[in-house]
mmCIF file of C-alpha atoms in Angstrom:
data_model
loop_
_atom_site.group_PDB
_atom_site.id
_atom_site.type_symbol
_atom_site.label_atom_id
_atom_site.label_comp_id
_atom_site.label_asym_id
_atom_site.label_seq_id
_atom_site.Cartn_x
_atom_site.Cartn_y
_atom_site.Cartn_z
ATOM 1 C CA UNK A 21 -43.714 -44.854 113.134
ATOM 2 C CA UNK A 22 -46.398 -42.433 111.973
ATOM 3 C CA UNK A 23 -49.822 -42.369 113.538
ATOM 4 C CA UNK A 24 -52.821 -42.998 111.301
ATOM 5 C CA UNK A 25 -55.455 -41.485 113.591
ATOM 6 C CA UNK A 26 -57.063 -39.316 110.916
ATOM 7 C CA UNK A 27 -56.929 -39.953 107.226
ATOM 8 C CA UNK A 28 -56.825 -36.799 105.097
ATOM 9 C CA UNK A 29 -56.908 -38.614 101.789
ATOM 10 C CA UNK A 30 -59.300 -37.165 99.207
ATOM 11 C CA UNK A 31 -62.145 -39.689 99.017
ATOM 12 C CA UNK A 32 -64.937 -38.437 96.736
ATOM 13 C CA UNK A 33 -66.979 -41.642 97.133
ATOM 14 C CA UNK A 34 -67.085 -41.129 100.912
ATOM 15 C CA UNK A 35 -68.032 -37.459 100.540
ATOM 16 C CA UNK A 36 -70.824 -38.135 98.040
ATOM 17 C CA UNK A 37 -72.193 -40.998 100.143
ATOM 18 C CA UNK A 38 -72.187 -38.753 103.234
ATOM 19 C CA UNK A 39 -74.032 -36.036 101.291
ATOM 20 C CA UNK A 40 -76.634 -38.567 100.129
ATOM 21 C CA UNK A 41 -76.946 -39.918 103.678
ATOM 22 C CA UNK A 42 -77.464 -36.441 105.147
ATOM 23 C CA UNK A 43 -80.120 -35.654 102.493
ATOM 24 C CA UNK A 44 -81.897 -38.896 103.375
ATOM 25 C CA UNK A 45 -81.751 -38.033 107.076
ATOM 26 C CA UNK A 46 -82.998 -34.503 106.360
ATOM 27 C CA UNK A 47 -86.050 -35.517 104.346
ATOM 28 C CA UNK A 48 -86.881 -38.666 106.365
ATOM 29 C CA UNK A 49 -86.953 -36.902 109.694
ATOM 30 C CA UNK A 50 -88.612 -33.799 108.252
ATOM 31 C CA UNK A 51 -91.375 -36.079 106.993
ATOM 32 C CA UNK A 52 -91.683 -37.677 110.422
ATOM 33 C CA UNK A 53 -91.778 -34.309 112.201
ATOM 34 C CA UNK A 54 -94.379 -32.988 109.757
ATOM 35 C CA UNK A 55 -96.467 -36.149 110.175
ATOM 36 C CA UNK A 56 -96.386 -35.612 113.928
ATOM 37 C CA UNK A 57 -97.399 -31.981 113.530
ATOM 38 C CA UNK A 58 -100.162 -32.944 111.080
ATOM 39 C CA UNK A 59 -101.553 -35.453 113.548
ATOM 40 C CA UNK A 60 -101.868 -32.655 116.124
ATOM 41 C CA UNK A 61 -103.992 -30.420 113.918
ATOM 42 C CA UNK A 62 -105.548 -33.128 111.707
ATOM 43 C CA UNK A 63 -104.472 -31.803 108.322
ATOM 44 C CA UNK A 64 -103.636 -33.657 105.127
ATOM 45 C CA UNK A 65 -100.032 -34.501 104.384
ATOM 46 C CA UNK A 66 -98.542 -33.350 101.098
ATOM 47 C CA UNK A 67 -95.237 -32.488 99.479
ATOM 48 C CA UNK A 68 -96.284 -28.845 99.614
ATOM 49 C CA UNK A 69 -95.427 -28.838 103.306
ATOM 50 C CA UNK A 70 -91.805 -29.684 102.481
ATOM 51 C CA UNK A 71 -91.228 -27.817 99.234
ATOM 52 C CA UNK A 72 -93.805 -25.022 98.956
ATOM 53 C CA UNK A 73 -92.965 -21.548 100.210
ATOM 54 C CA UNK A 74 -96.543 -20.746 101.138
ATOM 55 C CA UNK A 75 -96.801 -23.320 103.928
ATOM 56 C CA UNK A 76 -94.133 -21.675 106.075
ATOM 57 C CA UNK A 77 -95.596 -18.569 107.604
ATOM 58 C CA UNK A 78 -96.443 -16.793 110.807
ATOM 59 C CA UNK A 79 -100.074 -16.095 109.889
ATOM 60 C CA UNK A 80 -101.613 -19.559 110.357
ATOM 61 C CA UNK A 81 -101.262 -22.215 113.023
ATOM 62 C CA UNK A 82 -100.303 -24.733 110.316
ATOM 63 C CA UNK A 83 -97.486 -22.445 109.151
ATOM 64 C CA UNK A 84 -96.144 -21.993 112.673
ATOM 65 C CA UNK A 85 -96.298 -25.746 113.323
ATOM 66 C CA UNK A 86 -94.502 -26.410 110.031
ATOM 67 C CA UNK A 87 -91.780 -23.981 111.088
ATOM 68 C CA UNK A 88 -91.518 -25.839 114.380
ATOM 69 C CA UNK A 89 -91.116 -29.111 112.455
ATOM 70 C CA UNK A 90 -88.296 -27.577 110.388
ATOM 71 C CA UNK A 91 -86.526 -26.375 113.538
ATOM 72 C CA UNK A 92 -86.913 -29.756 115.248
ATOM 73 C CA UNK A 93 -85.592 -31.350 112.085
ATOM 74 C CA UNK A 94 -82.448 -29.235 112.275
ATOM 75 C CA UNK A 95 -81.833 -30.637 115.767
ATOM 76 C CA UNK A 96 -82.311 -34.169 114.459
ATOM 77 C CA UNK A 97 -79.952 -33.485 111.554
ATOM 78 C CA UNK A 98 -77.361 -32.142 114.007
ATOM 79 C CA UNK A 99 -77.454 -35.568 115.644
ATOM 80 C CA UNK A 100 -76.965 -37.053 112.167
ATOM 81 C CA UNK A 101 -73.882 -34.880 111.690
ATOM 82 C CA UNK A 102 -72.517 -36.073 115.018
ATOM 83 C CA UNK A 103 -73.312 -39.703 114.364
ATOM 84 C CA UNK A 104 -72.203 -40.031 110.721
ATOM 85 C CA UNK A 105 -69.896 -37.129 109.816
ATOM 86 C CA UNK A 106 -68.004 -36.967 113.135
ATOM 87 C CA UNK A 107 -65.835 -34.001 112.143
ATOM 88 C CA UNK A 108 -66.449 -30.556 113.589
ATOM 89 C CA UNK A 109 -64.695 -28.902 110.650
ATOM 90 C CA UNK A 110 -67.115 -30.455 108.170
ATOM 91 C CA UNK A 111 -70.404 -29.701 109.956
ATOM 92 C CA UNK A 112 -70.898 -26.300 108.334
ATOM 93 C CA UNK A 113 -70.021 -27.724 104.905
ATOM 94 C CA UNK A 114 -72.566 -30.521 105.126
ATOM 95 C CA UNK A 115 -75.205 -28.233 106.640
ATOM 96 C CA UNK A 116 -74.924 -25.717 103.811
ATOM 97 C CA UNK A 117 -74.901 -28.543 101.255
ATOM 98 C CA UNK A 118 -78.090 -30.090 102.666
ATOM 99 C CA UNK A 119 -79.901 -26.753 102.675
ATOM 100 C CA UNK A 120 -78.546 -25.800 99.231
ATOM 101 C CA UNK A 121 -79.964 -29.009 97.745
ATOM 102 C CA UNK A 122 -83.233 -28.339 99.583
ATOM 103 C CA UNK A 123 -83.353 -24.873 97.997
ATOM 104 C CA UNK A 124 -82.724 -26.418 94.564
ATOM 105 C CA UNK A 125 -85.541 -28.920 95.229
ATOM 106 C CA UNK A 126 -87.882 -26.103 96.245
ATOM 107 C CA UNK A 127 -86.877 -24.130 93.177
ATOM 108 C CA UNK A 128 -87.673 -27.071 90.890
ATOM 109 C CA UNK A 129 -90.944 -27.837 92.719
ATOM 110 C CA UNK A 130 -92.226 -24.227 92.585
ATOM 111 C CA UNK A 131 -90.594 -23.211 89.267
ATOM 112 C CA UNK A 132 -89.088 -20.080 90.828
ATOM 113 C CA UNK A 133 -86.725 -19.065 93.601
ATOM 114 C CA UNK A 134 -88.142 -18.546 97.086
ATOM 115 C CA UNK A 135 -89.651 -15.102 97.525
ATOM 116 C CA UNK A 136 -91.219 -15.534 100.966
ATOM 117 C CA UNK A 137 -89.263 -13.920 103.776
ATOM 118 C CA UNK A 138 -90.489 -16.553 106.235
ATOM 119 C CA UNK A 139 -88.942 -19.337 104.102
ATOM 120 C CA UNK A 140 -85.550 -17.612 104.151
ATOM 121 C CA UNK A 141 -85.721 -16.872 107.884
ATOM 122 C CA UNK A 142 -86.661 -20.438 108.770
ATOM 123 C CA UNK A 143 -83.952 -21.955 106.598
ATOM 124 C CA UNK A 144 -81.234 -19.590 107.845
ATOM 125 C CA UNK A 145 -82.233 -20.296 111.451
ATOM 126 C CA UNK A 146 -82.256 -24.045 110.742
ATOM 127 C CA UNK A 147 -78.831 -23.838 109.096
ATOM 128 C CA UNK A 148 -77.424 -22.003 112.084
ATOM 129 C CA UNK A 149 -78.927 -24.440 114.583
ATOM 130 C CA UNK A 150 -77.853 -27.521 112.664
ATOM 131 C CA UNK A 151 -74.295 -26.290 112.129
ATOM 132 C CA UNK A 152 -73.688 -24.983 115.648
ATOM 133 C CA UNK A 153 -75.212 -27.931 117.496
ATOM 134 C CA UNK A 154 -73.615 -30.468 115.142
ATOM 135 C CA UNK A 155 -70.230 -28.811 115.530
ATOM 136 C CA UNK A 156 -70.621 -28.659 119.303
ATOM 137 C CA UNK A 157 -71.430 -32.374 119.491
ATOM 138 C CA UNK A 158 -68.577 -33.312 117.166
ATOM 139 C CA UNK A 159 -66.089 -31.129 119.051
ATOM 140 C CA UNK A 160 -67.103 -32.711 122.347
ATOM 141 C CA UNK A 161 -66.337 -36.122 120.865
ATOM 142 C CA UNK A 162 -63.082 -34.986 119.237
ATOM 143 C CA UNK A 163 -61.806 -33.339 122.425
ATOM 144 C CA UNK A 164 -62.527 -36.289 124.672
ATOM 145 C CA UNK A 165 -59.517 -37.307 126.741
ATOM 146 C CA UNK A 166 -57.406 -40.054 125.222
ATOM 147 C CA UNK A 167 -56.134 -42.487 127.874
ATOM 148 C CA UNK A 168 -52.330 -42.555 127.890
ATOM 149 C CA UNK A 169 -51.622 -45.207 130.513
ATOM 150 C CA UNK A 170 -52.410 -48.507 128.898
ATOM 151 C CA UNK A 171 -49.934 -50.721 130.725
ATOM 152 C CA UNK A 172 -50.126 -52.139 134.223
ATOM 153 C CA UNK A 173 -49.158 -49.837 137.071
ATOM 154 C CA UNK A 174 -46.194 -50.804 139.182
ATOM 155 C CA UNK A 175 -46.115 -50.025 142.855
ATOM 156 C CA UNK A 176 -42.714 -48.513 143.668
#
């Protein structure tokens, strides 16, 4: 009798739906974090904060707060990896996929690849945080002790 604890069957529908779900989590919570940051400094909200390279920078307070929102978003997305992906081996894959599609979105929005060093530094730091924390949370769940004694104990 074989155990069916983990299914390793190739399921492209599941993978694509998980990618779409992680993209939705990424942009939804990034929007919420940026709205919170914008309410602190009373600035206007726009798509430039998400997709433009110029808004992420060390020079202005708005740029530093936007970088903080991106970093907080990576922590939120790590919780999304733990909650929906649940596999430590796949955390890096989904993290890179989310950030790759974000780079493609930024490329389309700006009509050129990112040239700002601050954009690359923020996204690499966010990838590292999201992958490491997501993998840590998933590994903690995967390595949880499985109870072996399920029957009643007899007193001999």
